[in-house]
Amino acid sequence: MLLGAVVAVGGNNQWASQDSATPLDAAGDVQKPLLREPLECIEIAGRSLVERLVVRFAAVDMVVAVLVEAGTNVPKFRTARENVTVEFVRDLSSAINQKVSDFSQQGIDHAFINCANTYTETDLLDLFSFHRESRQRVTPTYDRQGPLALWVVDCAKAEDVPLETLLRDSRSNAASRYFIREYVTRLQEPRDLRQSASDMLRGRCQIGPSGREVRPGVWIDEDVEIHRRARIVAPAYVGCGSKVRADALITRFSNVERDCCIDCGTVVEDSSILSGTTVGIWLDLCHAVASGNKLLNLQRDVLVEISDPSVLCSTSASRKFVPSASRQREPLQKVSDLQEQRPISGAWQLGNNLIQE
Amino acid sequence: MSTRGPVIVMELPEKLNHAAISSFLDELRPLLEDDRPCIVLDCSQIKDLDSGGVEMLLHCLEQAMKRDGDLKLAAVSPASGVILELMRVDRLFEMFETSAAAVRSFQTFALETTAQSQPWYAAPHGFADLKATG
């Protein structure tokens, strides 16, 4: 039996009646968003949640259709797959309806519909069996926190029914619901990106960081430059093409995504540095999510836009602004050298103070 | 700017960046040159703080401490607090919720240090206590 999956990206998931209210700060003013792109399109430990979902569906030989709201920038998938198509659409709701009827005509009897901001690690085939046994048009899923944006539909029965009606039916008490006990993540606000990265690095979920695990708990992706005096303390992740300069420290479940630069002496602790961000010299970035020149402090729940490029800026802007400390280039360490570092047994030694995980 | 006894309270401008610091520093410099300057900088208006502004605050603190005085910050907004923390200088300044609390902290300190009605060994937990318990 053929199975299909529709992964919907963007549009604030309004079609799924998710709460998409714009956050207000303490004074009641509308907060500027940290990111322009939907959270599911942001790379976390090397891959976006969209790609991780696609990989999960494609792994059980489903025909996967990724429907992206027009104007949304989805990062290129790192692994191309034959049974995955990506389409940009104006109206997600009607495109999902159309895709379900297309599936039905292609002989695909059942399909999963998943908002890309919701990731679950439930057994998909078990969920499908539950849906087939319940013989209903649509099967909704729940976890401890409530309803999830993941449904299984009978394509033939759902073909001519508007999506809104389908989802309303799924919320009725008569519908059998599938309860998910496994790992679930909902990306609803930037804070969830941090939680998701932390979960991956702690090994709380099946998905892990991309790249090579050069030491236990230290994942380094391709083309990374790490200065020999920089420290990466497990668990941590450094993404493609990033640079970690002298005396910088990356520690406590931090993830530095692609094309970032952590300048000399800066400490990144329990933080996510999103792709294309340059962090200046001798800074202390703790419990935060940084993207371009914006910094969200999770402890204080404050979003700060920093106008000073010597402190925080996007990597493209930093090419125009070269801080003095970065001009003195010292020999960089290749990832292969990092792997060869042997753990030092015995006492702490002066001048030999590699931090061990 | 307002003066409350020996403690000077100064309100920092909305923009405390490279462009704005020189004019503000010109205003503050004579106050820093006093003997034992006690200065409270009210940060409630700050909307744009950058590395230049932080450098200026550090310079002022250094100058005040050189002359045996102190510089305290009041009404630091969460956004300014994040920037001070990011630049690792938050722990160098004493911070208070309001200017009044910052001013009081100077006065309390002054009273404690200048009260000389009793010899030092009669102070609570001082030498006299040790003798009594011993």
Coordinates of C-alpha atoms in Angstrom, one line a residue:
Chain A
M1 CA 0.0 0.0 0.0
L2 CA 1.3 3.4 -1.0
L3 CA 1.4 6.2 1.6
G4 CA 1.8 9.9 1.1
A5 CA 2.9 12.8 3.2
V6 CA 2.2 16.5 2.9
V7 CA 4.6 18.8 4.8
A8 CA 3.3 22.4 5.0
V9 CA 5.8 25.2 5.4
G10 CA 5.1 28.8 6.3
G11 CA 1.9 30.8 6.5
N12 CA 2.1 30.8 10.4
N13 CA 0.1 27.6 10.1
Q14 CA -3.1 29.6 10.1
W15 CA -4.9 26.9 8.1
A16 CA -4.3 24.6 11.1
S17 CA -5.9 27.1 13.5
Q18 CA -2.6 27.4 15.4
D19 CA -2.2 30.4 17.6
S20 CA -0.2 32.8 15.5
A21 CA -0.6 36.0 17.5
T22 CA 2.2 38.5 17.3
P23 CA 4.0 38.5 20.7
L24 CA 3.7 41.6 22.8
D25 CA 6.3 42.9 25.2
A26 CA 5.7 44.0 28.8
A27 CA 4.7 47.5 27.6
G28 CA 2.1 46.0 25.2
D29 CA 4.1 47.0 22.1
V30 CA 4.5 44.6 19.3
Q31 CA 7.9 43.0 19.4
K32 CA 10.1 43.0 16.3
P33 CA 10.6 39.4 15.2
L34 CA 14.0 37.8 15.7
L35 CA 13.7 36.0 12.3
R36 CA 11.9 36.7 9.1
E37 CA 11.7 33.1 8.0
P38 CA 9.4 30.5 9.6
L39 CA 11.2 28.7 12.5
E40 CA 10.9 25.4 10.7
C41 CA 13.2 26.8 7.9
I42 CA 15.9 27.7 10.3
E43 CA 18.8 25.3 10.5
I44 CA 19.3 23.7 13.9
A45 CA 22.5 21.7 14.3
G46 CA 23.0 21.7 10.6
R47 CA 19.5 20.9 9.2
S48 CA 16.1 22.6 9.2
L49 CA 13.1 20.9 10.8
V50 CA 11.5 20.7 7.3
E51 CA 14.4 18.6 6.1
R52 CA 14.3 16.4 9.2
L53 CA 10.6 15.8 8.7
V54 CA 11.1 15.0 5.0
V55 CA 13.9 12.5 5.9
R56 CA 11.6 10.8 8.4
F57 CA 8.7 10.4 6.0
A58 CA 10.9 9.4 3.1
A59 CA 12.6 6.8 5.2
V60 CA 9.4 4.7 5.2
D61 CA 9.1 5.0 1.4
M62 CA 6.3 7.6 1.4
V63 CA 5.7 10.0 -1.5
V64 CA 6.4 13.3 0.1
A65 CA 5.1 16.7 -1.1
V66 CA 6.6 19.7 0.6
L67 CA 4.2 22.7 0.1
V68 CA 5.9 26.0 0.8
E69 CA 4.0 29.3 1.0
A70 CA 5.3 31.6 -1.7
G71 CA 8.0 34.0 -0.5
T72 CA 9.3 31.6 2.1
N73 CA 13.0 30.8 1.9
V74 CA 13.5 27.1 2.5
P75 CA 17.2 26.1 2.8
K76 CA 18.4 23.6 0.3
F77 CA 18.1 20.0 1.5
R78 CA 21.5 18.4 2.1
T79 CA 20.4 15.1 0.8
A80 CA 18.3 14.9 -2.4
R81 CA 15.6 12.2 -2.6
E82 CA 13.6 10.9 -5.5
N83 CA 10.2 10.6 -3.9
V84 CA 10.3 14.2 -2.5
T85 CA 8.8 17.2 -4.4
V86 CA 8.9 20.8 -3.3
E87 CA 6.2 23.2 -4.5
F88 CA 5.7 26.9 -3.8
V89 CA 2.1 27.8 -3.4
R90 CA 0.0 30.9 -2.7
D91 CA -2.7 29.3 -0.6
L92 CA -1.5 26.5 1.6
S93 CA -5.0 25.3 2.6
S94 CA -6.3 24.8 -1.0
A95 CA -2.9 23.4 -2.1
I96 CA -3.1 20.7 0.7
N97 CA -6.6 19.9 -0.5
Q98 CA -5.4 19.6 -4.1
K99 CA -2.5 17.4 -3.1
V100 CA -4.7 15.1 -1.2
S101 CA -6.9 14.6 -4.2
D102 CA -3.8 14.2 -6.4
F103 CA -2.7 11.4 -4.1
S104 CA -6.1 9.8 -4.3
Q105 CA -5.8 9.8 -8.1
Q106 CA -2.3 8.4 -8.0
G107 CA -3.6 5.4 -6.0
I108 CA -2.3 6.6 -2.6
D109 CA -5.0 5.7 -0.1
H110 CA -3.8 7.5 3.0
A111 CA -1.6 10.5 3.6
F112 CA 0.0 12.2 6.6
I113 CA -0.5 16.0 6.8
N114 CA 2.1 17.7 9.0
C115 CA 2.8 21.3 9.7
A116 CA 6.6 21.6 9.4
N117 CA 6.9 23.3 12.8
T118 CA 5.8 20.2 14.6
Y119 CA 8.2 17.3 14.8
T120 CA 7.3 14.0 16.4
E121 CA 9.2 10.7 16.8
T122 CA 6.2 8.5 16.9
D123 CA 6.1 5.3 15.0
L124 CA 4.5 6.4 11.7
L125 CA 3.4 3.0 10.7
D126 CA 1.7 2.4 14.1
L127 CA -0.1 5.7 13.7
F128 CA -1.2 4.6 10.2
S129 CA -2.5 1.3 11.5
F130 CA -4.4 3.1 14.2
H131 CA -6.0 5.3 11.6
R132 CA -6.9 2.4 9.3
E133 CA -8.5 0.5 12.1
S134 CA -10.5 3.5 13.3
R135 CA -11.9 3.8 9.7
Q136 CA -12.4 7.5 9.9
R137 CA -11.8 10.3 7.4
V138 CA -9.1 12.0 9.5
T139 CA -7.2 10.9 12.6
P140 CA -5.8 13.7 14.8
T141 CA -2.8 13.3 17.1
Y142 CA -2.2 14.6 20.6
D143 CA 0.5 14.7 23.2
R144 CA 0.6 15.7 26.8
Q145 CA 0.5 19.4 25.9
G146 CA -2.6 19.0 23.6
P147 CA -3.4 18.7 19.9
L148 CA -0.5 18.4 17.4
A149 CA -0.3 19.6 13.8
L150 CA -0.1 16.1 12.5
W151 CA -3.0 14.2 11.0
V152 CA -3.6 11.1 8.9
V153 CA -6.3 11.3 6.3
D154 CA -8.1 8.8 4.0
C155 CA -7.4 10.4 0.7
A156 CA -10.5 9.0 -1.1
K157 CA -12.8 10.1 1.7
A158 CA -11.2 13.5 2.2
E159 CA -10.8 14.3 -1.5
D160 CA -13.8 16.6 -1.9
V161 CA -13.9 17.9 1.7
P162 CA -12.4 21.4 2.4
L163 CA -9.4 21.2 4.7
E164 CA -11.1 23.4 7.3
T165 CA -14.0 20.9 7.5
L166 CA -11.6 18.0 7.8
L167 CA -9.7 19.6 10.7
R168 CA -12.9 20.7 12.4
D169 CA -14.1 17.1 12.2
S170 CA -10.8 15.9 13.7
R171 CA -11.4 18.2 16.7
S172 CA -14.8 16.7 17.5
N173 CA -15.2 14.4 20.4
A174 CA -16.4 11.6 18.1
A175 CA -13.0 11.3 16.4
S176 CA -10.5 8.7 17.7
R177 CA -7.3 10.4 18.6
Y178 CA -3.8 9.0 18.5
F179 CA -1.8 9.8 21.6
I180 CA 1.9 10.4 21.1
R181 CA 4.2 9.5 24.0
E182 CA 7.5 9.8 22.2
Y183 CA 9.6 12.9 21.7
V184 CA 7.7 16.0 20.3
T185 CA 8.9 19.4 19.5
R186 CA 6.7 22.4 18.4
L187 CA 8.6 25.4 17.0
Q188 CA 6.3 28.3 17.9
E189 CA 8.8 30.9 19.1
P190 CA 12.6 31.4 18.9
R191 CA 13.0 30.0 22.4
D192 CA 11.9 26.6 21.0
L193 CA 14.9 26.6 18.6
R194 CA 17.2 26.7 21.6
Q195 CA 15.3 23.9 23.3
S196 CA 15.4 21.8 20.2
A197 CA 19.2 22.3 19.8
S198 CA 19.7 21.4 23.4
D199 CA 17.6 18.3 23.1
M200 CA 19.6 17.2 20.0
L201 CA 22.9 17.8 21.7
R202 CA 21.8 16.0 24.9
G203 CA 20.6 13.0 22.9
R204 CA 17.0 13.4 24.1
C205 CA 15.7 12.7 20.6
Q206 CA 16.6 10.4 17.7
I207 CA 17.7 13.3 15.4
G208 CA 21.2 14.4 16.0
P209 CA 23.5 17.1 14.7
S210 CA 24.9 16.8 11.2
G211 CA 28.6 16.7 10.6
R212 CA 31.2 14.5 12.2
E213 CA 31.4 13.8 15.9
V214 CA 35.1 14.5 16.2
R215 CA 35.2 13.9 20.0
P216 CA 32.4 12.6 22.2
G217 CA 29.7 15.2 22.1
V218 CA 31.5 17.6 19.7
W219 CA 30.0 17.8 16.2
I220 CA 31.9 19.7 13.6
D221 CA 30.6 20.1 10.1
E222 CA 32.4 20.7 6.8
D223 CA 34.9 23.5 6.1
V224 CA 35.0 24.7 9.7
E225 CA 38.1 26.6 10.9
I226 CA 38.9 26.3 14.6
H227 CA 41.8 28.2 16.0
R228 CA 44.2 26.0 18.0
R229 CA 43.6 28.1 21.1
A230 CA 39.8 27.9 20.8
R231 CA 37.9 25.5 23.0
I232 CA 34.9 23.5 22.1
V233 CA 33.5 21.8 25.2
A234 CA 31.0 19.0 24.7
P235 CA 28.2 18.9 23.9
A236 CA 28.4 21.5 21.1
Y237 CA 28.0 21.8 17.4
V238 CA 29.8 24.0 14.8
G239 CA 28.2 24.3 11.4
C240 CA 29.6 24.4 7.8
G241 CA 32.0 27.1 6.9
S242 CA 32.1 28.7 10.4
K243 CA 35.1 30.1 12.1
V244 CA 36.0 29.9 15.7
R245 CA 38.9 32.3 16.5
A246 CA 41.6 32.2 19.2
D247 CA 40.6 31.9 22.9
A248 CA 36.9 31.6 22.0
L249 CA 34.9 29.0 24.0
I250 CA 31.8 27.2 22.8
T251 CA 30.2 25.2 25.6
R252 CA 27.0 23.9 27.3
F253 CA 24.8 22.6 24.4
S254 CA 25.6 25.5 22.2
N255 CA 25.2 25.4 18.5
V256 CA 26.9 27.6 16.0
E257 CA 25.3 27.2 12.6
R258 CA 26.7 27.7 9.1
D259 CA 28.8 30.6 8.1
C260 CA 29.2 32.1 11.5
C261 CA 32.2 33.7 13.1
I262 CA 33.0 33.6 16.8
D263 CA 35.7 36.1 17.3
C264 CA 38.7 36.1 19.7
G265 CA 38.0 35.4 23.4
T266 CA 34.2 35.2 23.1
V267 CA 32.3 32.7 25.3
V268 CA 29.2 31.1 23.8
E269 CA 27.4 29.3 26.6
D270 CA 23.9 27.6 26.3
S271 CA 23.3 29.6 23.2
S272 CA 22.3 29.2 19.6
I273 CA 24.1 31.3 17.0
L274 CA 22.0 31.1 13.9
S275 CA 23.5 30.9 10.4
G276 CA 25.4 33.9 9.0
T277 CA 26.1 35.6 12.4
T278 CA 29.3 37.2 13.4
V279 CA 29.9 37.6 17.2
G280 CA 32.6 40.2 18.1
I281 CA 35.6 39.9 20.4
W282 CA 35.6 39.2 24.1
L283 CA 31.9 38.9 24.6
D284 CA 29.9 36.7 26.9
L285 CA 26.9 35.2 25.1
C286 CA 24.8 33.2 27.6
H287 CA 21.3 31.7 27.4
A288 CA 20.6 33.5 24.1
V289 CA 19.7 33.1 20.5
A290 CA 21.6 35.4 18.1
S291 CA 20.8 36.0 14.5
G292 CA 22.4 38.7 12.4
N293 CA 22.5 41.8 14.6
K294 CA 19.6 40.6 16.8
L295 CA 20.0 38.9 20.1
L296 CA 17.3 37.3 22.1
N297 CA 18.2 36.8 25.8
L298 CA 16.2 33.9 27.0
Q299 CA 16.7 34.6 30.7
R300 CA 15.5 38.2 30.6
D301 CA 13.2 37.5 27.6
V302 CA 14.4 40.5 25.8
L303 CA 15.1 41.0 22.1
V304 CA 17.9 43.5 21.5
E305 CA 18.9 44.9 18.1
I306 CA 22.6 45.8 18.2
S307 CA 23.7 48.6 15.8
D308 CA 27.4 48.2 16.6
P309 CA 28.9 45.8 14.0
S310 CA 31.9 45.2 16.3
V311 CA 29.6 43.4 18.7
L312 CA 27.1 41.5 16.6
C313 CA 26.3 41.6 12.9
S314 CA 25.5 39.4 10.0
T315 CA 28.5 37.7 8.4
S316 CA 27.9 39.6 5.1
A317 CA 28.0 42.9 7.0
S318 CA 31.1 41.8 8.9
R319 CA 33.1 41.5 5.6
K320 CA 32.8 45.3 5.3
F321 CA 33.7 45.8 9.0
V322 CA 36.9 44.1 10.0
P323 CA 37.6 44.3 13.8
S324 CA 41.2 44.9 14.6
A325 CA 41.7 41.7 16.6
S326 CA 40.6 39.6 13.6
R327 CA 43.2 41.2 11.4
Q328 CA 46.0 39.4 13.2
R329 CA 45.5 36.0 11.6
E330 CA 47.1 33.1 13.5
P331 CA 47.4 29.5 12.2
L332 CA 44.0 27.8 12.2
Q333 CA 43.5 24.2 13.1
K334 CA 41.9 21.8 10.8
V335 CA 39.2 19.5 12.0
S336 CA 41.4 16.5 11.4
D337 CA 44.0 18.0 13.9
L338 CA 41.2 18.5 16.4
Q339 CA 40.3 14.9 16.2
E340 CA 43.8 13.9 16.9
Q341 CA 44.0 15.7 20.2
R342 CA 44.5 13.1 22.8
P343 CA 42.8 13.4 26.2
I344 CA 45.4 14.5 28.8
S345 CA 45.5 12.2 31.8
G346 CA 46.5 13.4 35.2
A347 CA 46.5 16.8 36.7
W348 CA 45.7 20.2 35.3
Q349 CA 48.9 21.5 33.7
L350 CA 50.0 25.1 33.2
G351 CA 50.0 25.8 29.5
N352 CA 48.4 22.6 28.7
N353 CA 44.9 23.3 29.7
L354 CA 42.7 21.6 27.1
I355 CA 39.2 21.4 28.5
Q356 CA 38.0 17.8 28.5
E357 CA 34.5 16.7 28.2
Chain B
M1 CA 21.1 67.1 35.9
S2 CA 20.2 67.3 39.6
T3 CA 22.4 67.4 42.7
R4 CA 21.3 65.8 45.9
G5 CA 23.9 66.7 48.5
P6 CA 27.2 65.2 47.6
V7 CA 25.7 62.7 45.2
I8 CA 25.2 63.8 41.6
V9 CA 22.5 62.2 39.6
M10 CA 22.8 62.5 35.8
E11 CA 20.4 61.2 33.2
L12 CA 22.0 59.5 30.3
P13 CA 20.8 60.4 26.8
E14 CA 18.7 58.1 24.5
K15 CA 21.7 57.4 22.4
L16 CA 24.9 56.4 24.1
N17 CA 27.0 55.5 21.1
H18 CA 30.2 56.4 19.5
A19 CA 28.7 59.6 18.0
A20 CA 27.0 60.8 21.2
I21 CA 29.6 60.1 23.9
S22 CA 32.0 63.0 23.4
S23 CA 29.4 65.7 24.2
F24 CA 28.1 63.8 27.2
L25 CA 31.7 63.2 28.4
D26 CA 32.4 66.9 28.2
E27 CA 29.5 67.5 30.5
L28 CA 30.6 64.8 32.9
R29 CA 34.3 65.5 33.0
P30 CA 34.3 68.4 35.5
L31 CA 32.2 66.3 37.9
L32 CA 34.7 63.5 37.7
E33 CA 37.5 65.8 38.6
D34 CA 36.1 66.6 42.0
D35 CA 37.4 64.9 45.1
R36 CA 35.5 61.7 45.9
P37 CA 32.9 62.1 43.2
C38 CA 29.7 60.2 43.9
I39 CA 27.8 59.9 40.7
V40 CA 24.6 58.1 39.8
L41 CA 23.9 57.6 36.1
D42 CA 20.2 57.2 35.4
C43 CA 19.9 54.8 32.4
S44 CA 16.2 54.8 32.0
Q45 CA 16.2 56.8 28.7
I46 CA 18.9 54.7 27.0
K47 CA 17.6 53.2 23.8
D48 CA 20.8 52.8 21.8
L49 CA 23.9 51.6 23.7
D50 CA 27.0 50.4 21.9
S51 CA 30.6 49.5 22.6
G52 CA 31.5 53.2 22.6
G53 CA 28.9 53.9 25.3
V54 CA 30.1 51.0 27.4
E55 CA 33.7 52.2 27.1
M56 CA 32.6 55.6 28.2
L57 CA 30.9 54.2 31.3
L58 CA 34.0 52.2 32.1
H59 CA 36.2 55.3 31.7
C60 CA 33.9 57.3 34.0
L61 CA 34.0 54.5 36.6
E62 CA 37.8 54.4 36.4
Q63 CA 38.1 58.1 36.8
A64 CA 35.7 58.2 39.8
M65 CA 37.5 55.3 41.5
K66 CA 40.9 57.0 41.0
R67 CA 39.6 59.9 43.1
D68 CA 38.2 57.6 45.7
G69 CA 34.7 58.0 44.5
D70 CA 32.2 55.7 42.9
L71 CA 29.8 55.6 39.9
K72 CA 26.5 53.7 40.1
L73 CA 23.9 52.9 37.5
A74 CA 20.2 53.2 38.1
A75 CA 17.1 52.2 36.2
V76 CA 19.0 50.0 33.7
S77 CA 16.5 48.7 31.2
P78 CA 16.5 45.0 30.4
A79 CA 17.9 45.7 26.9
S80 CA 20.8 47.8 28.3
G81 CA 21.3 45.1 30.9
V82 CA 21.7 42.5 28.2
I83 CA 24.3 44.6 26.4
L84 CA 26.3 45.2 29.6
E85 CA 26.1 41.5 30.3
L86 CA 27.2 40.6 26.8
M87 CA 30.2 42.9 27.1
R88 CA 31.1 41.4 30.5
V89 CA 30.9 44.7 32.4
D90 CA 27.6 44.2 34.3
R91 CA 29.5 42.9 37.3
L92 CA 31.7 46.0 37.5
F93 CA 28.9 48.4 38.2
E94 CA 26.5 48.6 41.2
M95 CA 23.0 48.8 39.7
F96 CA 19.8 50.0 41.4
E97 CA 16.2 50.0 40.3
T98 CA 15.8 53.7 40.8
S99 CA 18.1 56.8 41.1
A100 CA 16.7 57.4 44.7
A101 CA 17.9 53.9 45.7
A102 CA 21.3 54.5 44.2
V103 CA 21.6 57.8 46.0
R104 CA 20.5 56.2 49.3
S105 CA 23.2 53.6 48.8
F106 CA 25.9 56.3 48.8
Q107 CA 24.4 57.9 52.0
T108 CA 24.2 54.6 53.8
F109 CA 27.8 53.9 53.0
A110 CA 28.9 57.4 54.1
L111 CA 27.1 57.0 57.5
E112 CA 28.5 53.6 58.2
T113 CA 32.0 54.7 57.4
T114 CA 32.0 58.0 59.2
A115 CA 30.3 56.9 62.5
Q116 CA 33.1 57.2 65.0
S117 CA 31.2 57.6 68.3
Q118 CA 32.6 54.2 69.5
P119 CA 36.0 52.7 69.1
W120 CA 36.3 50.3 66.2
Y121 CA 36.6 47.2 68.5
A122 CA 33.2 48.0 70.0
A123 CA 31.4 47.5 66.7
P124 CA 29.0 44.5 66.3
H125 CA 31.0 41.3 65.9
G126 CA 34.2 43.2 66.7
F127 CA 36.8 42.6 69.3
A128 CA 34.5 43.3 72.3
D129 CA 32.2 40.5 71.2
L130 CA 35.1 38.1 70.9
K131 CA 36.1 38.9 74.4
A132 CA 32.6 38.5 75.8
T133 CA 32.1 35.1 74.1
G134 CA 35.6 34.0 74.9

